[in-house]
Amino acid sequence: MHEKELKIGDIAHLTGLSEQDVRALIQTYDSLFTYRTIGRARLFPQKAVKIVRELAELSGRGLSPDEIAEEVKSGRKSAAPEEPAEEFDRDAAPLPPEVVIELQVMRDTLARQERRIVRLVEELEREREMGVEEADRLRKAVDDLEERLSVQQEQLALVAEWVDYFDRQMDEVTRPVLERFRRTVAKKSDSGQSPGRSG
């Protein structure tokens, strides 16, 4: 009975990596993999999962691609003794491949999420500061408008006082003239009527 062959998507699912990462590893370390092609699909043996896991683990240790390829080919692992993943592999009961998620993948994911959270917090802080600045600008604009309105109201009140003053002065000036005019007209009419009565 033949073992089940795996596509890149299956390997990604079993290793907890993205398909893009699996493709990049296979392309970089093509000599480590055997596969057969059906159409455009490549089918890998089950051992490809182990090779991809090892490549992903070694890639996080700062080794060059040649050193990583040599480690995988020779079957040696330059694991640091303090690595929790190694402790887990030695001491824990073996888990099905679907359940195993590489510790490095989890660390990378958590680090990405933490960086994203930091960026979001910084953006929120910037937005809050911009909101405070905008509120200050609006408050100053409103204060400025109120001050200008107050000045204009004072000027209008002053103009209204001057208009009232000039109206009163005009009344004072024109009243005596009208009275003199009336008296003059009355005198002329009186003097014009008295000779008529005497004749």
PDB file of C-alpha atoms in Angstrom:
ATOM      1  CA  MET A   1       0.000   0.000   0.000  1.00  0.00           C
ATOM      2  CA  HIS A   2       1.440   3.314  -1.094  1.00  0.00           C
ATOM      3  CA  GLU A   3       1.743   6.153   1.412  1.00  0.00           C
ATOM      4  CA  LYS A   4      -0.447   9.148   0.750  1.00  0.00           C
ATOM      5  CA  GLU A   5       1.288  11.807  -1.304  1.00  0.00           C
ATOM      6  CA  LEU A   6       0.955  15.420  -0.252  1.00  0.00           C
ATOM      7  CA  LYS A   7       0.438  18.664  -2.108  1.00  0.00           C
ATOM      8  CA  ILE A   8       2.038  21.917  -0.926  1.00  0.00           C
ATOM      9  CA  GLY A   9      -1.248  22.890   0.737  1.00  0.00           C
ATOM     10  CA  ASP A  10      -1.242  19.631   2.731  1.00  0.00           C
ATOM     11  CA  ILE A  11       2.354  20.227   3.863  1.00  0.00           C
ATOM     12  CA  ALA A  12       1.454  23.782   4.895  1.00  0.00           C
ATOM     13  CA  HIS A  13      -1.519  22.491   6.909  1.00  0.00           C
ATOM     14  CA  LEU A  14       0.550  19.808   8.653  1.00  0.00           C
ATOM     15  CA  THR A  15       3.466  22.117   9.492  1.00  0.00           C
ATOM     16  CA  GLY A  16       1.456  25.191  10.469  1.00  0.00           C
ATOM     17  CA  LEU A  17       3.285  27.288   7.857  1.00  0.00           C
ATOM     18  CA  SER A  18       1.707  29.303   5.076  1.00  0.00           C
ATOM     19  CA  GLU A  19       1.679  27.825   1.567  1.00  0.00           C
ATOM     20  CA  GLN A  20       3.869  30.742   0.473  1.00  0.00           C
ATOM     21  CA  ASP A  21       6.496  29.880   3.107  1.00  0.00           C
ATOM     22  CA  VAL A  22       6.406  26.179   2.150  1.00  0.00           C
ATOM     23  CA  ARG A  23       6.849  27.030  -1.555  1.00  0.00           C
ATOM     24  CA  ALA A  24       9.781  29.328  -0.701  1.00  0.00           C
ATOM     25  CA  LEU A  25      11.491  26.602   1.348  1.00  0.00           C
ATOM     26  CA  ILE A  26      10.963  23.973  -1.370  1.00  0.00           C
ATOM     27  CA  GLN A  27      12.258  26.342  -4.034  1.00  0.00           C
ATOM     28  CA  THR A  28      15.311  27.328  -1.965  1.00  0.00           C
ATOM     29  CA  TYR A  29      16.172  23.739  -0.964  1.00  0.00           C
ATOM     30  CA  ASP A  30      14.887  21.947  -4.060  1.00  0.00           C
ATOM     31  CA  SER A  31      17.681  19.351  -3.905  1.00  0.00           C
ATOM     32  CA  LEU A  32      16.354  18.051  -0.546  1.00  0.00           C
ATOM     33  CA  PHE A  33      12.933  17.118  -1.934  1.00  0.00           C
ATOM     34  CA  THR A  34      11.672  14.335  -4.139  1.00  0.00           C
ATOM     35  CA  TYR A  35       8.316  14.668  -5.839  1.00  0.00           C
ATOM     36  CA  ARG A  36       6.409  13.697  -8.907  1.00  0.00           C
ATOM     37  CA  THR A  37       4.406  16.013 -11.118  1.00  0.00           C
ATOM     38  CA  ILE A  38       0.853  15.474 -12.307  1.00  0.00           C
ATOM     39  CA  GLY A  39      -0.108  18.318 -14.614  1.00  0.00           C
ATOM     40  CA  ARG A  40       0.874  21.446 -12.727  1.00  0.00           C
ATOM     41  CA  ALA A  41       0.620  19.835  -9.284  1.00  0.00           C
ATOM     42  CA  ARG A  42       3.628  18.447  -7.459  1.00  0.00           C
ATOM     43  CA  LEU A  43       3.078  15.510  -5.116  1.00  0.00           C
ATOM     44  CA  PHE A  44       5.538  14.956  -2.256  1.00  0.00           C
ATOM     45  CA  PRO A  45       6.125  11.917  -0.051  1.00  0.00           C
ATOM     46  CA  GLN A  46       5.223  12.082   3.657  1.00  0.00           C
ATOM     47  CA  LYS A  47       8.861  12.721   4.651  1.00  0.00           C
ATOM     48  CA  ALA A  48       8.580  16.186   3.025  1.00  0.00           C
ATOM     49  CA  VAL A  49       6.662  17.330   6.124  1.00  0.00           C
ATOM     50  CA  LYS A  50       9.642  16.448   8.359  1.00  0.00           C
ATOM     51  CA  ILE A  51      12.100  18.157   5.989  1.00  0.00           C
ATOM     52  CA  VAL A  52       9.996  21.341   5.855  1.00  0.00           C
ATOM     53  CA  ARG A  53       9.726  21.384   9.659  1.00  0.00           C
ATOM     54  CA  GLU A  54      13.500  21.025   9.984  1.00  0.00           C
ATOM     55  CA  LEU A  55      14.107  23.759   7.411  1.00  0.00           C
ATOM     56  CA  ALA A  56      11.723  26.127   9.171  1.00  0.00           C
ATOM     57  CA  GLU A  57      13.354  25.427  12.521  1.00  0.00           C
ATOM     58  CA  LEU A  58      16.915  25.836  11.215  1.00  0.00           C
ATOM     59  CA  SER A  59      16.023  29.000   9.281  1.00  0.00           C
ATOM     60  CA  GLY A  60      15.285  30.740  12.567  1.00  0.00           C
ATOM     61  CA  ARG A  61      18.818  30.082  13.878  1.00  0.00           C
ATOM     62  CA  GLY A  62      20.748  32.392  11.577  1.00  0.00           C
ATOM     63  CA  LEU A  63      22.427  29.654   9.526  1.00  0.00           C
ATOM     64  CA  SER A  64      23.223  30.124   5.857  1.00  0.00           C
ATOM     65  CA  PRO A  65      21.179  28.136   3.278  1.00  0.00           C
ATOM     66  CA  ASP A  66      24.207  25.895   2.592  1.00  0.00           C
ATOM     67  CA  GLU A  67      24.656  25.143   6.298  1.00  0.00           C
ATOM     68  CA  ILE A  68      20.934  24.414   6.666  1.00  0.00           C
ATOM     69  CA  ALA A  69      20.975  22.059   3.661  1.00  0.00           C
ATOM     70  CA  GLU A  70      24.028  20.257   5.090  1.00  0.00           C
ATOM     71  CA  GLU A  71      22.346  19.876   8.498  1.00  0.00           C
ATOM     72  CA  VAL A  72      19.208  18.350   6.948  1.00  0.00           C
ATOM     73  CA  LYS A  73      21.165  16.034   4.589  1.00  0.00           C
ATOM     74  CA  SER A  74      23.418  14.752   7.344  1.00  0.00           C
ATOM     75  CA  GLY A  75      20.488  14.277   9.696  1.00  0.00           C
ATOM     76  CA  ARG A  76      22.257  16.272  12.419  1.00  0.00           C
ATOM     77  CA  LYS A  77      20.421  18.970  14.285  1.00  0.00           C
ATOM     78  CA  SER A  78      22.300  21.868  15.815  1.00  0.00           C
ATOM     79  CA  ALA A  79      19.555  22.476  18.323  1.00  0.00           C
ATOM     80  CA  ALA A  80      20.425  24.579  21.313  1.00  0.00           C
ATOM     81  CA  PRO A  81      19.818  22.663  24.538  1.00  0.00           C
ATOM     82  CA  GLU A  82      17.550  25.387  25.917  1.00  0.00           C
ATOM     83  CA  GLU A  83      15.102  25.210  22.998  1.00  0.00           C
ATOM     84  CA  PRO A  84      11.620  24.430  24.408  1.00  0.00           C
ATOM     85  CA  ALA A  85      10.587  22.764  21.151  1.00  0.00           C
ATOM     86  CA  GLU A  86      13.329  20.167  21.522  1.00  0.00           C
ATOM     87  CA  GLU A  87      12.354  19.501  25.144  1.00  0.00           C
ATOM     88  CA  PHE A  88       8.776  19.066  24.014  1.00  0.00           C
ATOM     89  CA  ASP A  89       9.784  16.628  21.269  1.00  0.00           C
ATOM     90  CA  ARG A  90      11.874  14.483  23.649  1.00  0.00           C
ATOM     91  CA  ASP A  91       9.631  14.367  26.695  1.00  0.00           C
ATOM     92  CA  ALA A  92       6.042  14.660  25.440  1.00  0.00           C
ATOM     93  CA  ALA A  93       3.941  11.920  23.940  1.00  0.00           C
ATOM     94  CA  PRO A  94       4.031  12.111  20.138  1.00  0.00           C
ATOM     95  CA  LEU A  95       1.169  14.096  18.631  1.00  0.00           C
ATOM     96  CA  PRO A  96      -0.426  13.634  15.225  1.00  0.00           C
ATOM     97  CA  PRO A  97       1.273  15.785  12.570  1.00  0.00           C
ATOM     98  CA  GLU A  98      -1.879  17.912  12.176  1.00  0.00           C
ATOM     99  CA  VAL A  99      -1.656  19.034  15.807  1.00  0.00           C
ATOM    100  CA  VAL A 100       2.017  19.915  15.898  1.00  0.00           C
ATOM    101  CA  ILE A 101       2.667  23.608  15.340  1.00  0.00           C
ATOM    102  CA  GLU A 102       6.238  24.742  15.233  1.00  0.00           C
ATOM    103  CA  LEU A 103       7.194  26.897  18.201  1.00  0.00           C
ATOM    104  CA  GLN A 104       9.112  29.242  15.917  1.00  0.00           C
ATOM    105  CA  VAL A 105       5.983  29.766  13.802  1.00  0.00           C
ATOM    106  CA  MET A 106       4.010  30.587  16.939  1.00  0.00           C
ATOM    107  CA  ARG A 107       6.712  32.992  18.104  1.00  0.00           C
ATOM    108  CA  ASP A 108       6.812  34.705  14.717  1.00  0.00           C
ATOM    109  CA  THR A 109       3.022  35.001  14.656  1.00  0.00           C
ATOM    110  CA  LEU A 110       2.930  36.419  18.194  1.00  0.00           C
ATOM    111  CA  ALA A 111       5.736  38.850  17.375  1.00  0.00           C
ATOM    112  CA  ARG A 112       3.857  40.028  14.266  1.00  0.00           C
ATOM    113  CA  GLN A 113       0.666  40.474  16.294  1.00  0.00           C
ATOM    114  CA  GLU A 114       2.534  42.400  18.999  1.00  0.00           C
ATOM    115  CA  ARG A 115       4.096  44.686  16.385  1.00  0.00           C
ATOM    116  CA  ARG A 116       0.676  45.226  14.837  1.00  0.00           C
ATOM    117  CA  ILE A 117      -0.847  46.057  18.235  1.00  0.00           C
ATOM    118  CA  VAL A 118       1.955  48.548  18.926  1.00  0.00           C
ATOM    119  CA  ARG A 119       1.354  50.178  15.521  1.00  0.00           C
ATOM    120  CA  LEU A 120      -2.398  50.371  16.164  1.00  0.00           C
ATOM    121  CA  VAL A 121      -1.864  51.897  19.615  1.00  0.00           C
ATOM    122  CA  GLU A 122       0.515  54.478  18.105  1.00  0.00           C
ATOM    123  CA  GLU A 123      -2.014  55.296  15.371  1.00  0.00           C
ATOM    124  CA  LEU A 124      -4.794  55.668  17.941  1.00  0.00           C
ATOM    125  CA  GLU A 125      -2.603  57.949  20.047  1.00  0.00           C
ATOM    126  CA  ARG A 126      -1.792  60.061  16.969  1.00  0.00           C
ATOM    127  CA  GLU A 127      -5.509  60.247  16.085  1.00  0.00           C
ATOM    128  CA  ARG A 128      -6.344  61.286  19.653  1.00  0.00           C
ATOM    129  CA  GLU A 129      -3.657  63.991  19.615  1.00  0.00           C
ATOM    130  CA  MET A 130      -4.897  65.237  16.239  1.00  0.00           C
ATOM    131  CA  GLY A 131      -8.459  65.314  17.624  1.00  0.00           C
ATOM    132  CA  VAL A 132      -7.328  67.359  20.629  1.00  0.00           C
ATOM    133  CA  GLU A 133      -5.419  69.766  18.365  1.00  0.00           C
ATOM    134  CA  GLU A 134      -8.436  70.103  16.054  1.00  0.00           C
ATOM    135  CA  ALA A 135     -10.718  70.785  19.034  1.00  0.00           C
ATOM    136  CA  ASP A 136      -8.287  73.478  20.261  1.00  0.00           C
ATOM    137  CA  ARG A 137      -8.220  75.074  16.803  1.00  0.00           C
ATOM    138  CA  LEU A 138     -12.023  75.085  16.618  1.00  0.00           C
ATOM    139  CA  ARG A 139     -12.298  76.524  20.143  1.00  0.00           C
ATOM    140  CA  LYS A 140      -9.855  79.323  19.236  1.00  0.00           C
ATOM    141  CA  ALA A 141     -11.756  80.039  16.001  1.00  0.00           C
ATOM    142  CA  VAL A 142     -15.058  80.253  17.901  1.00  0.00           C
ATOM    143  CA  ASP A 143     -13.490  82.530  20.545  1.00  0.00           C
ATOM    144  CA  ASP A 144     -12.067  84.750  17.795  1.00  0.00           C
ATOM    145  CA  LEU A 145     -15.456  84.979  16.056  1.00  0.00           C
ATOM    146  CA  GLU A 146     -17.206  85.801  19.335  1.00  0.00           C
ATOM    147  CA  GLU A 147     -14.645  88.505  20.072  1.00  0.00           C
ATOM    148  CA  ARG A 148     -15.061  90.030  16.606  1.00  0.00           C
ATOM    149  CA  LEU A 149     -18.849  89.903  16.949  1.00  0.00           C
ATOM    150  CA  SER A 150     -18.610  91.637  20.324  1.00  0.00           C
ATOM    151  CA  VAL A 151     -16.408  94.400  18.808  1.00  0.00           C
ATOM    152  CA  GLN A 152     -18.844  94.846  15.909  1.00  0.00           C
ATOM    153  CA  GLN A 153     -21.787  95.062  18.316  1.00  0.00           C
ATOM    154  CA  GLU A 154     -19.944  97.736  20.314  1.00  0.00           C
ATOM    155  CA  GLN A 155     -19.220  99.645  17.090  1.00  0.00           C
ATOM    156  CA  LEU A 156     -22.871  99.379  16.008  1.00  0.00           C
ATOM    157  CA  ALA A 157     -24.016 100.643  19.415  1.00  0.00           C
ATOM    158  CA  LEU A 158     -21.598 103.578  19.096  1.00  0.00           C
ATOM    159  CA  VAL A 159     -22.844 104.356  15.576  1.00  0.00           C
ATOM    160  CA  ALA A 160     -26.450 104.203  16.817  1.00  0.00           C
ATOM    161  CA  GLU A 161     -25.590 106.676  19.609  1.00  0.00           C
ATOM    162  CA  TRP A 162     -23.999 109.038  17.094  1.00  0.00           C
ATOM    163  CA  VAL A 163     -27.017 108.774  14.793  1.00  0.00           C
ATOM    164  CA  ASP A 164     -29.330 109.638  17.713  1.00  0.00           C
ATOM    165  CA  TYR A 165     -27.050 112.548  18.664  1.00  0.00           C
ATOM    166  CA  PHE A 166     -27.004 113.958  15.127  1.00  0.00           C
ATOM    167  CA  ASP A 167     -30.785 113.550  14.854  1.00  0.00           C
ATOM    168  CA  ARG A 168     -31.229 115.595  18.056  1.00  0.00           C
ATOM    169  CA  GLN A 169     -28.762 118.239  16.830  1.00  0.00           C
ATOM    170  CA  MET A 170     -30.553 118.508  13.510  1.00  0.00           C
ATOM    171  CA  ASP A 171     -33.841 118.906  15.354  1.00  0.00           C
ATOM    172  CA  GLU A 172     -32.323 121.684  17.491  1.00  0.00           C
ATOM    173  CA  VAL A 173     -30.848 123.445  14.465  1.00  0.00           C
ATOM    174  CA  THR A 174     -33.906 123.151  12.239  1.00  0.00           C
ATOM    175  CA  ARG A 175     -36.529 124.065  14.898  1.00  0.00           C
ATOM    176  CA  PRO A 176     -35.469 127.742  15.319  1.00  0.00           C
ATOM    177  CA  VAL A 177     -35.165 128.192  11.571  1.00  0.00           C
ATOM    178  CA  LEU A 178     -38.676 126.862  11.082  1.00  0.00           C
ATOM    179  CA  GLU A 179     -39.995 129.033  13.871  1.00  0.00           C
ATOM    180  CA  ARG A 180     -38.307 132.129  12.377  1.00  0.00           C
ATOM    181  CA  PHE A 181     -39.681 131.209   8.975  1.00  0.00           C
ATOM    182  CA  ARG A 182     -43.188 130.817  10.411  1.00  0.00           C
ATOM    183  CA  ARG A 183     -42.933 134.148  12.222  1.00  0.00           C
ATOM    184  CA  THR A 184     -41.705 135.867   9.071  1.00  0.00           C
ATOM    185  CA  VAL A 185     -44.528 134.383   7.015  1.00  0.00           C
ATOM    186  CA  ALA A 186     -47.040 135.356   9.695  1.00  0.00           C
ATOM    187  CA  LYS A 187     -45.760 138.944   9.807  1.00  0.00           C
ATOM    188  CA  LYS A 188     -45.955 139.287   6.054  1.00  0.00           C
ATOM    189  CA  SER A 189     -49.455 137.961   5.950  1.00  0.00           C
ATOM    190  CA  ASP A 190     -50.488 140.282   8.815  1.00  0.00           C
ATOM    191  CA  SER A 191     -49.028 143.352   7.131  1.00  0.00           C
ATOM    192  CA  GLY A 192     -50.613 142.418   3.801  1.00  0.00           C
ATOM    193  CA  GLN A 193     -54.110 142.032   5.278  1.00  0.00           C
ATOM    194  CA  SER A 194     -54.297 145.228   7.374  1.00  0.00           C
ATOM    195  CA  PRO A 195     -54.172 147.712   4.438  1.00  0.00           C
ATOM    196  CA  GLY A 196     -56.933 145.776   2.755  1.00  0.00           C
ATOM    197  CA  ARG A 197     -59.165 146.154   5.790  1.00  0.00           C
ATOM    198  CA  SER A 198     -58.583 149.898   6.042  1.00  0.00           C
ATOM    199  CA  GLY A 199     -59.521 150.562   2.374  1.00  0.00           C
TER     200      GLY A 199
END
